[in-house]
């Protein structure tokens, strides 16, 4: 009787162990994800001063855009293009629409702006790290610590939350509804965390997404003229004073 009970308990133990191992494997297999089907229906009212905006969230897949300190600072990185008009812009704030699987910590965002290179992000022209933000209803307001001063032209904006995968999970950038503005948004996974093989910026085409823009708006001011450096300003003042002095002496 004792041996029978011992064998029964051993079978129960082995079955439990198998179930635990299976659950662990399934959890590992689900790991870091590229997309999320969780959509956020944000209520967004454009603040006065928006220089560019595409803030109508769609119900399409959201794309992961995050820096993972617990994975050696590997990133999943989305980016979308916009056009600076006039004499240039000085950006001070970025708004984006996003969602998370778990509750995100009050951590920080990172903002990168790239020049355009044949329809893809090219040279990095601005970077902001450890940026403070506020969030309400899926709309994230990110304040730039230093302004991003951009001349007229096409640029690519990339926004990533900075947060550990464990225990916080992932944050996803919500696509913007049609009509499309500019180029398809792009995405990269340099460390191949999701086995996507997209280790460089890759356009996200119709085989994956129905909408090809990401939700964001940029705020700041237009620059009416190219700022002059201090030495040029002082030199100009010197010339004016010298000219007035010369005229005064000539009149006398």
GROMACS .gro file of C-alpha atoms in nm:
model
  252
    1UNK     CA    1   0.000   0.000   0.000
    2UNK     CA    2   0.282   0.241   0.090
    3UNK     CA    3   0.466   0.160  -0.236
    4UNK     CA    4   0.146   0.223  -0.433
    5UNK     CA    5   0.102   0.565  -0.272
    6UNK     CA    6   0.468   0.645  -0.332
    7UNK     CA    7   0.436   0.560  -0.701
    8UNK     CA    8   0.121   0.770  -0.728
    9UNK     CA    9   0.289   1.071  -0.566
   10UNK     CA   10   0.588   1.026  -0.797
   11UNK     CA   11   0.358   1.033  -1.101
   12UNK     CA   12   0.186   1.347  -0.972
   13UNK     CA   13   0.526   1.513  -0.917
   14UNK     CA   14   0.645   1.424  -1.268
   15UNK     CA   15   0.321   1.549  -1.422
   16UNK     CA   16   0.351   1.879  -1.233
   17UNK     CA   17   0.712   1.917  -1.343
   18UNK     CA   18   0.616   1.858  -1.707
   19UNK     CA   19   0.338   2.118  -1.684
   20UNK     CA   20   0.574   2.373  -1.532
   21UNK     CA   21   0.836   2.313  -1.800
   22UNK     CA   22   0.574   2.341  -2.073
   23UNK     CA   23   0.445   2.668  -1.930
   24UNK     CA   24   0.798   2.805  -1.911
   25UNK     CA   25   0.867   2.712  -2.272
   26UNK     CA   26   0.543   2.873  -2.386
   27UNK     CA   27   0.624   3.187  -2.191
   28UNK     CA   28   0.972   3.202  -2.339
   29UNK     CA   29   0.833   3.149  -2.687
   30UNK     CA   30   0.602   3.446  -2.645
   31UNK     CA   31   0.894   3.663  -2.527
   32UNK     CA   32   0.955   3.999  -2.688
   33UNK     CA   33   0.704   4.071  -2.962
   34UNK     CA   34   0.721   4.288  -3.271
   35UNK     CA   35   0.351   4.377  -3.294
   36UNK     CA   36   0.056   4.412  -3.062
   37UNK     CA   37  -0.311   4.370  -3.147
   38UNK     CA   38  -0.403   4.590  -2.850
   39UNK     CA   39  -0.517   4.924  -2.990
   40UNK     CA   40  -0.570   5.248  -2.804
   41UNK     CA   41  -0.851   5.482  -2.904
   42UNK     CA   42  -0.699   5.806  -2.785
   43UNK     CA   43  -0.894   6.128  -2.755
   44UNK     CA   44  -0.656   6.390  -2.889
   45UNK     CA   45  -0.711   6.761  -2.920
   46UNK     CA   46  -0.428   6.933  -3.106
   47UNK     CA   47  -0.273   7.201  -2.891
   48UNK     CA   48  -0.215   7.544  -3.039
   49UNK     CA   49   0.121   7.559  -3.210
   50UNK     CA   50   0.138   7.213  -3.367
   51UNK     CA   51   0.383   7.240  -3.656
   52UNK     CA   52   0.299   6.894  -3.791
   53UNK     CA   53   0.042   6.637  -3.683
   54UNK     CA   54  -0.083   6.289  -3.780
   55UNK     CA   55  -0.264   6.196  -3.461
   56UNK     CA   56  -0.567   5.990  -3.569
   57UNK     CA   57  -0.501   5.643  -3.424
   58UNK     CA   58  -0.611   5.341  -3.626
   59UNK     CA   59  -0.715   5.000  -3.493
   60UNK     CA   60  -0.423   4.842  -3.682
   61UNK     CA   61  -0.137   4.651  -3.519
   62UNK     CA   62   0.079   4.868  -3.296
   63UNK     CA   63   0.457   4.845  -3.346
   64UNK     CA   64   0.704   4.788  -3.061
   65UNK     CA   65   0.938   5.082  -3.005
   66UNK     CA   66   1.146   5.043  -2.691
   67UNK     CA   67   1.495   5.039  -2.542
   68UNK     CA   68   1.553   4.740  -2.311
   69UNK     CA   69   1.815   4.804  -2.038
   70UNK     CA   70   1.777   4.441  -1.922
   71UNK     CA   71   1.868   4.317  -2.273
   72UNK     CA   72   2.197   4.505  -2.299
   73UNK     CA   73   2.017   4.823  -2.418
   74UNK     CA   74   1.898   4.648  -2.734
   75UNK     CA   75   1.617   4.831  -2.910
   76UNK     CA   76   1.307   4.776  -3.118
   77UNK     CA   77   1.278   5.104  -3.306
   78UNK     CA   78   1.005   5.259  -3.517
   79UNK     CA   79   1.040   5.580  -3.719
   80UNK     CA   80   0.820   5.791  -3.948
   81UNK     CA   81   0.890   6.088  -4.173
   82UNK     CA   82   0.769   6.448  -4.167
   83UNK     CA   83   0.848   6.765  -4.361
   84UNK     CA   84   0.986   7.086  -4.211
   85UNK     CA   85   0.867   7.391  -4.405
   86UNK     CA   86   0.956   7.759  -4.428
   87UNK     CA   87   1.291   7.872  -4.291
   88UNK     CA   88   1.304   7.586  -4.041
   89UNK     CA   89   1.158   7.474  -3.708
   90UNK     CA   90   1.273   7.466  -3.348
   91UNK     CA   91   1.101   7.167  -3.181
   92UNK     CA   92   1.038   7.161  -2.807
   93UNK     CA   93   0.780   6.885  -2.761
   94UNK     CA   94   0.671   6.558  -2.925
   95UNK     CA   95   0.331   6.394  -2.879
   96UNK     CA   96   0.272   6.028  -2.964
   97UNK     CA   97  -0.009   5.776  -2.920
   98UNK     CA   98   0.092   5.444  -2.767
   99UNK     CA   99  -0.014   5.150  -2.557
  100UNK     CA  100   0.151   4.894  -2.331
  101UNK     CA  101   0.087   4.530  -2.247
  102UNK     CA  102   0.170   4.578  -1.881
  103UNK     CA  103   0.175   4.893  -1.674
  104UNK     CA  104   0.474   5.102  -1.781
  105UNK     CA  105   0.687   5.263  -1.511
  106UNK     CA  106   0.729   5.639  -1.487
  107UNK     CA  107   1.058   5.597  -1.669
  108UNK     CA  108   1.167   5.807  -1.968
  109UNK     CA  109   1.155   5.838  -2.345
  110UNK     CA  110   1.425   5.869  -2.607
  111UNK     CA  111   1.377   6.080  -2.921
  112UNK     CA  112   1.594   6.061  -3.231
  113UNK     CA  113   1.563   6.261  -3.552
  114UNK     CA  114   1.734   6.152  -3.873
  115UNK     CA  115   1.791   6.324  -4.206
  116UNK     CA  116   1.618   6.166  -4.505
  117UNK     CA  117   1.826   5.935  -4.721
  118UNK     CA  118   1.638   5.815  -5.032
  119UNK     CA  119   1.319   5.743  -4.839
  120UNK     CA  120   1.487   5.597  -4.530
  121UNK     CA  121   1.641   5.740  -4.212
  122UNK     CA  122   1.992   5.865  -4.282
  123UNK     CA  123   2.234   6.063  -4.065
  124UNK     CA  124   2.133   6.130  -3.705
  125UNK     CA  125   2.073   6.504  -3.658
  126UNK     CA  126   1.920   6.512  -3.308
  127UNK     CA  127   1.909   6.285  -3.003
  128UNK     CA  128   1.737   6.326  -2.669
  129UNK     CA  129   1.763   6.071  -2.387
  130UNK     CA  130   1.609   6.040  -2.040
  131UNK     CA  131   1.324   6.268  -2.149
  132UNK     CA  132   1.037   6.339  -1.911
  133UNK     CA  133   0.680   6.280  -2.022
  134UNK     CA  134   0.318   6.290  -1.913
  135UNK     CA  135   0.047   6.053  -2.030
  136UNK     CA  136  -0.333   6.068  -2.044
  137UNK     CA  137  -0.558   5.826  -2.232
  138UNK     CA  138  -0.275   5.683  -2.439
  139UNK     CA  139  -0.140   6.023  -2.550
  140UNK     CA  140   0.221   6.078  -2.439
  141UNK     CA  141   0.358   6.434  -2.421
  142UNK     CA  142   0.738   6.427  -2.434
  143UNK     CA  143   0.935   6.742  -2.349
  144UNK     CA  144   1.268   6.786  -2.527
  145UNK     CA  145   1.545   6.886  -2.285
  146UNK     CA  146   1.710   7.090  -2.562
  147UNK     CA  147   1.530   7.217  -2.875
  148UNK     CA  148   1.572   7.031  -3.203
  149UNK     CA  149   1.661   7.300  -3.457
  150UNK     CA  150   1.588   7.178  -3.808
  151UNK     CA  151   1.630   7.347  -4.145
  152UNK     CA  152   1.363   7.298  -4.412
  153UNK     CA  153   1.348   6.945  -4.552
  154UNK     CA  154   1.234   6.587  -4.484
  155UNK     CA  155   1.324   6.415  -4.156
  156UNK     CA  156   1.250   6.090  -3.972
  157UNK     CA  157   1.126   6.090  -3.612
  158UNK     CA  158   1.192   5.792  -3.384
  159UNK     CA  159   1.043   5.763  -3.034
  160UNK     CA  160   1.121   5.482  -2.787
  161UNK     CA  161   1.029   5.428  -2.425
  162UNK     CA  162   1.318   5.329  -2.199
  163UNK     CA  163   1.200   5.039  -1.979
  164UNK     CA  164   1.297   4.687  -1.876
  165UNK     CA  165   1.109   4.399  -2.036
  166UNK     CA  166   1.095   4.229  -1.695
  167UNK     CA  167   0.867   4.304  -1.520
  168UNK     CA  168   0.716   4.588  -1.725
  169UNK     CA  169   0.661   4.422  -2.062
  170UNK     CA  170   0.649   4.628  -2.380
  171UNK     CA  171   0.533   4.961  -2.517
  172UNK     CA  172   0.386   4.996  -2.867
  173UNK     CA  173   0.356   5.295  -3.100
  174UNK     CA  174   0.010   5.324  -3.254
  175UNK     CA  175  -0.029   5.363  -3.633
  176UNK     CA  176  -0.215   5.662  -3.773
  177UNK     CA  177  -0.521   5.612  -3.989
  178UNK     CA  178  -0.517   5.677  -4.364
  179UNK     CA  179  -0.463   5.879  -4.576
  180UNK     CA  180  -0.091   5.812  -4.576
  181UNK     CA  181   0.144   6.108  -4.538
  182UNK     CA  182   0.489   6.077  -4.690
  183UNK     CA  183   0.678   5.747  -4.685
  184UNK     CA  184   0.584   5.418  -4.520
  185UNK     CA  185   0.695   5.410  -4.160
  186UNK     CA  186   1.005   5.200  -4.094
  187UNK     CA  187   1.116   4.964  -3.817
  188UNK     CA  188   1.433   4.790  -3.710
  189UNK     CA  189   1.544   4.520  -3.466
  190UNK     CA  190   1.927   4.552  -3.462
  191UNK     CA  191   1.976   4.274  -3.202
  192UNK     CA  192   1.719   4.048  -3.374
  193UNK     CA  193   1.525   4.011  -3.050
  194UNK     CA  194   1.212   3.897  -3.236
  195UNK     CA  195   1.388   3.685  -3.501
  196UNK     CA  196   1.246   3.921  -3.763
  197UNK     CA  197   1.576   3.962  -3.954
  198UNK     CA  198   1.497   4.336  -3.978
  199UNK     CA  199   1.831   4.447  -3.836
  200UNK     CA  200   1.824   4.777  -4.027
  201UNK     CA  201   1.539   5.021  -4.092
  202UNK     CA  202   1.285   4.842  -4.313
  203UNK     CA  203   0.963   4.990  -4.464
  204UNK     CA  204   0.652   4.829  -4.314
  205UNK     CA  205   0.444   4.741  -4.618
  206UNK     CA  206   0.096   4.606  -4.691
  207UNK     CA  207   0.177   4.245  -4.602
  208UNK     CA  208   0.178   4.338  -4.233
  209UNK     CA  209  -0.007   4.665  -4.182
  210UNK     CA  210  -0.315   4.833  -4.325
  211UNK     CA  211  -0.198   5.181  -4.224
  212UNK     CA  212   0.153   5.302  -4.292
  213UNK     CA  213   0.202   5.607  -4.069
  214UNK     CA  214   0.267   5.636  -3.695
  215UNK     CA  215   0.079   5.872  -3.463
  216UNK     CA  216   0.281   6.178  -3.368
  217UNK     CA  217   0.275   6.556  -3.359
  218UNK     CA  218   0.560   6.803  -3.320
  219UNK     CA  219   0.547   7.138  -3.141
  220UNK     CA  220   0.771   7.441  -3.122
  221UNK     CA  221   0.819   7.748  -3.335
  222UNK     CA  222   0.909   7.843  -3.690
  223UNK     CA  223   1.242   8.016  -3.735
  224UNK     CA  224   1.197   8.326  -3.952
  225UNK     CA  225   1.567   8.364  -4.019
  226UNK     CA  226   1.895   8.183  -3.970
  227UNK     CA  227   2.038   8.283  -3.630
  228UNK     CA  228   2.366   8.470  -3.642
  229UNK     CA  229   2.652   8.388  -3.410
  230UNK     CA  230   2.763   8.630  -3.139
  231UNK     CA  231   3.083   8.731  -3.314
  232UNK     CA  232   2.894   8.833  -3.626
  233UNK     CA  233   2.650   9.037  -3.417
  234UNK     CA  234   2.931   9.216  -3.235
  235UNK     CA  235   3.117   9.277  -3.559
  236UNK     CA  236   2.804   9.429  -3.711
  237UNK     CA  237   2.761   9.660  -3.412
  238UNK     CA  238   3.128   9.762  -3.442
  239UNK     CA  239   3.083   9.849  -3.810
  240UNK     CA  240   2.776  10.059  -3.734
  241UNK     CA  241   2.954  10.250  -3.456
  242UNK     CA  242   3.262  10.300  -3.675
  243UNK     CA  243   3.047  10.428  -3.962
  244UNK     CA  244   2.859  10.676  -3.738
  245UNK     CA  245   3.187  10.793  -3.586
  246UNK     CA  246   3.345  10.839  -3.927
  247UNK     CA  247   3.047  11.044  -4.049
  248UNK     CA  248   3.053  11.256  -3.735
  249UNK     CA  249   3.424  11.335  -3.777
  250UNK     CA  250   3.377  11.407  -4.146
  251UNK     CA  251   3.096  11.656  -4.076
  252UNK     CA  252   3.311  11.842  -3.823
   0.00000   0.00000   0.00000
